[in-house]
Coordinates of C-alpha atoms in Angstrom, one line a residue:
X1 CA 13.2 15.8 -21.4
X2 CA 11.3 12.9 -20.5
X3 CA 12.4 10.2 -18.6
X4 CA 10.8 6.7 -18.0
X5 CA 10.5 4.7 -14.7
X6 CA 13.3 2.2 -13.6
X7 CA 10.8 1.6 -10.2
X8 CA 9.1 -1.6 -9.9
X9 CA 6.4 -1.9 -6.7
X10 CA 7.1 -4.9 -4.5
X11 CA 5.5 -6.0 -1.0
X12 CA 8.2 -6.6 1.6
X13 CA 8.1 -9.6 4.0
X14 CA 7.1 -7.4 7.2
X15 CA 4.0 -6.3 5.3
X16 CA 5.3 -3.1 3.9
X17 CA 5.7 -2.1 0.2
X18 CA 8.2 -0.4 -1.4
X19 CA 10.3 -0.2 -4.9
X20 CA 13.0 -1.9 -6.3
X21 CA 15.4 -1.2 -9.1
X22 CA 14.2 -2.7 -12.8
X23 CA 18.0 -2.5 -13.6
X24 CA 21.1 -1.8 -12.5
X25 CA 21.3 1.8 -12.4
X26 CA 24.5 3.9 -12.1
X27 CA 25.4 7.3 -10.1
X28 CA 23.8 10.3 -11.8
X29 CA 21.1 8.0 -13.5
X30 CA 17.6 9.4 -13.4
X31 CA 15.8 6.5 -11.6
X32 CA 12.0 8.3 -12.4
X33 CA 10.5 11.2 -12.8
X34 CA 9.0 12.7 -9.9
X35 CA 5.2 14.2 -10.9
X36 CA 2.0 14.6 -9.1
X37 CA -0.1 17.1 -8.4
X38 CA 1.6 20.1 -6.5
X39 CA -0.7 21.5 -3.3
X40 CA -0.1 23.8 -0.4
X41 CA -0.9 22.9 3.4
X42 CA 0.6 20.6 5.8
X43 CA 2.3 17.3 4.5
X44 CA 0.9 13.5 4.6
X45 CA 2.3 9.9 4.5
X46 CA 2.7 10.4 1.0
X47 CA 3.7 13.8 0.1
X48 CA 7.0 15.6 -0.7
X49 CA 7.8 18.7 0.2
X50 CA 8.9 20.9 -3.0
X51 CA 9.5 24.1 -1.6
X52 CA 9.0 26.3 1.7
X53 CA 4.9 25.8 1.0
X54 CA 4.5 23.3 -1.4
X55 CA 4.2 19.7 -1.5
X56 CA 3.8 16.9 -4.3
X57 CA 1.5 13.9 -4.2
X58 CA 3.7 11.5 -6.5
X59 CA 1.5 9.1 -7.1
X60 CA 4.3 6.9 -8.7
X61 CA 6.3 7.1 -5.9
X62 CA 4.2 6.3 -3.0
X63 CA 5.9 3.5 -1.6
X64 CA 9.7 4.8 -2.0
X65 CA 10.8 4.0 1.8
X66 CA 13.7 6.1 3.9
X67 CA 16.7 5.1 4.6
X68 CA 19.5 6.7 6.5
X69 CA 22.1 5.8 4.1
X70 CA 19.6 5.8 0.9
X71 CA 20.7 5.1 -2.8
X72 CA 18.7 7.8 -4.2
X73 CA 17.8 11.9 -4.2
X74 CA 14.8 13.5 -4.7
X75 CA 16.0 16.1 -6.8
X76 CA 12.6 18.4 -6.6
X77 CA 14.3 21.1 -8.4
X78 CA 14.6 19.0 -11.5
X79 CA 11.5 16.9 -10.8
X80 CA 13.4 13.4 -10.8
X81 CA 14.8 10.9 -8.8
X82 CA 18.6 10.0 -9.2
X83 CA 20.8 6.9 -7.9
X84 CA 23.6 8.2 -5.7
X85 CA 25.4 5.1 -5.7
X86 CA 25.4 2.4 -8.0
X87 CA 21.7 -0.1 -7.7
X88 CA 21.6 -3.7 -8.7
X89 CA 18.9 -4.8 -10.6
X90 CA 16.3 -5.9 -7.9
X91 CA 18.2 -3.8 -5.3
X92 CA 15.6 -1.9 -3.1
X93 CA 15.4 1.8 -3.5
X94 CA 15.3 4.2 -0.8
X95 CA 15.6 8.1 0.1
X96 CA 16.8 10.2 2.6
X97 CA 13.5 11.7 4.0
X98 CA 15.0 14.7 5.6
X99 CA 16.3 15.8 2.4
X100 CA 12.8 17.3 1.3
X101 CA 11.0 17.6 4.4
X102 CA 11.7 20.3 6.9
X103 CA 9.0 18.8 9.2
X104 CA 7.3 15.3 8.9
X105 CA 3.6 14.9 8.4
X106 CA 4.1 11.5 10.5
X107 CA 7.2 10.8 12.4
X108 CA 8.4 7.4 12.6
X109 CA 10.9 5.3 13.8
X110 CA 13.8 4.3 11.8
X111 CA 13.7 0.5 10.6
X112 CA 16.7 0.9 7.9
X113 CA 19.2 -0.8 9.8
X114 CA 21.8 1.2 8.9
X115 CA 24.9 1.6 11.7
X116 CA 24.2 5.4 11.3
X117 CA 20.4 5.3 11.9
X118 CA 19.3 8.3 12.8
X119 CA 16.6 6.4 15.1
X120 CA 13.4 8.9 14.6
X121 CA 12.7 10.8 11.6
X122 CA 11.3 13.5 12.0
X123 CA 12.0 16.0 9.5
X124 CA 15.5 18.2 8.9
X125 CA 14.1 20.9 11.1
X126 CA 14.6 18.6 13.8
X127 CA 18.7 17.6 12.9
X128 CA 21.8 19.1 13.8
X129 CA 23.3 21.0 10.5
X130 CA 26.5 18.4 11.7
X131 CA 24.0 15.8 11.0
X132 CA 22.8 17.0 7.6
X133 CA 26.1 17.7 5.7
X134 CA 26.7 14.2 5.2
X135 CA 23.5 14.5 2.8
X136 CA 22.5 15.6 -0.3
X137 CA 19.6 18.2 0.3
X138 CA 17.5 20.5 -1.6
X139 CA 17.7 24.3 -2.2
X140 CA 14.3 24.5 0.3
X141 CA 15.7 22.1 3.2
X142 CA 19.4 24.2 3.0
X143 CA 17.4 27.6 3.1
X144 CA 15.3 26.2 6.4
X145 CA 18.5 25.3 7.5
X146 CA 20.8 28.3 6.4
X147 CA 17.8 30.7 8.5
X148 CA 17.4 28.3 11.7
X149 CA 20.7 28.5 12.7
X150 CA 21.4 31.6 11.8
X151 CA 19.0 32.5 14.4
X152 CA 20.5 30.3 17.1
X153 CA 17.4 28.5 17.7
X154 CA 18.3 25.0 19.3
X155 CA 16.9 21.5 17.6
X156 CA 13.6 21.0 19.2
X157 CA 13.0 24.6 19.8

């Protein structure tokens, strides 16, 4: 099934880009498709982890910015984005970075505002499980999880 892109690229006022909504969009909607070419290694600024190994380069998504209380899931199973909450038209469209990455290429400080800002991101292998239910995650980040703490290992060991 193919689905078309409800992104549009913006620059923000701090100098930044990111995407905003070309319509209102409700829960469950696919917001775009996520494609790019799949590669193995380490992650980037750009990337999305796919699987344990596996990253994407989606070139249409480059500039889809964090946020600790996002509107959207990368659902890398099914290779699209979705709204998790209704979006206005315009509205700026974010993602919970954790959700896909088990450890970031380049960890940054939190800027979404958000009352529950997580301060750093860093990647889920770096969260508290406590920390992570509140989230939608895929099959790969769960897994990590599922075998970390199964193993007792501490966050930041």
């Amino acid at each position: 099934m193919r689905h078309e892109s409800h992104v549009q690229e913006t620059s923000f006022h701090a100098g930044g880009k990111g995407y905003n909504a070309l319509r209102a969009l409700k829960v469950g909607e696919v917001v775009s498709p996520l494609t790019g070419r799949i590669r193995v290694g380490a992650p980037t600024v750009y990337s999305v982890q796919v699987s344990r190994d596996e990253h994407l380069d989606p070139e249409n998504l480059h500039f889809l910015n964090h946020s600790c209380v996002p509107n959207t899931f990368l659902d890398t199973e099914a290779s699209h984005v979705i709204a998790i909450r209704p979006i206005a038209e315009g509205e700026p469209l974010s993602f919970f970075y954790p959700s896909t990455e088990w450890e970031m290429g380049n960890p940054f400080p939190c800027a979404c505002g958000a009352t529950a800002c997580l301060g750093t991101i860093t990647g889920a292998s770096a969260l508290p499980a406590a920390v992570l239910e509140g989230y939608a995650l895929n099959a790969h980040i769960r897994e990590l999880l599922a075998e970390r703490d199964a193993t007792g290992a501490l966050v930041g060991d």
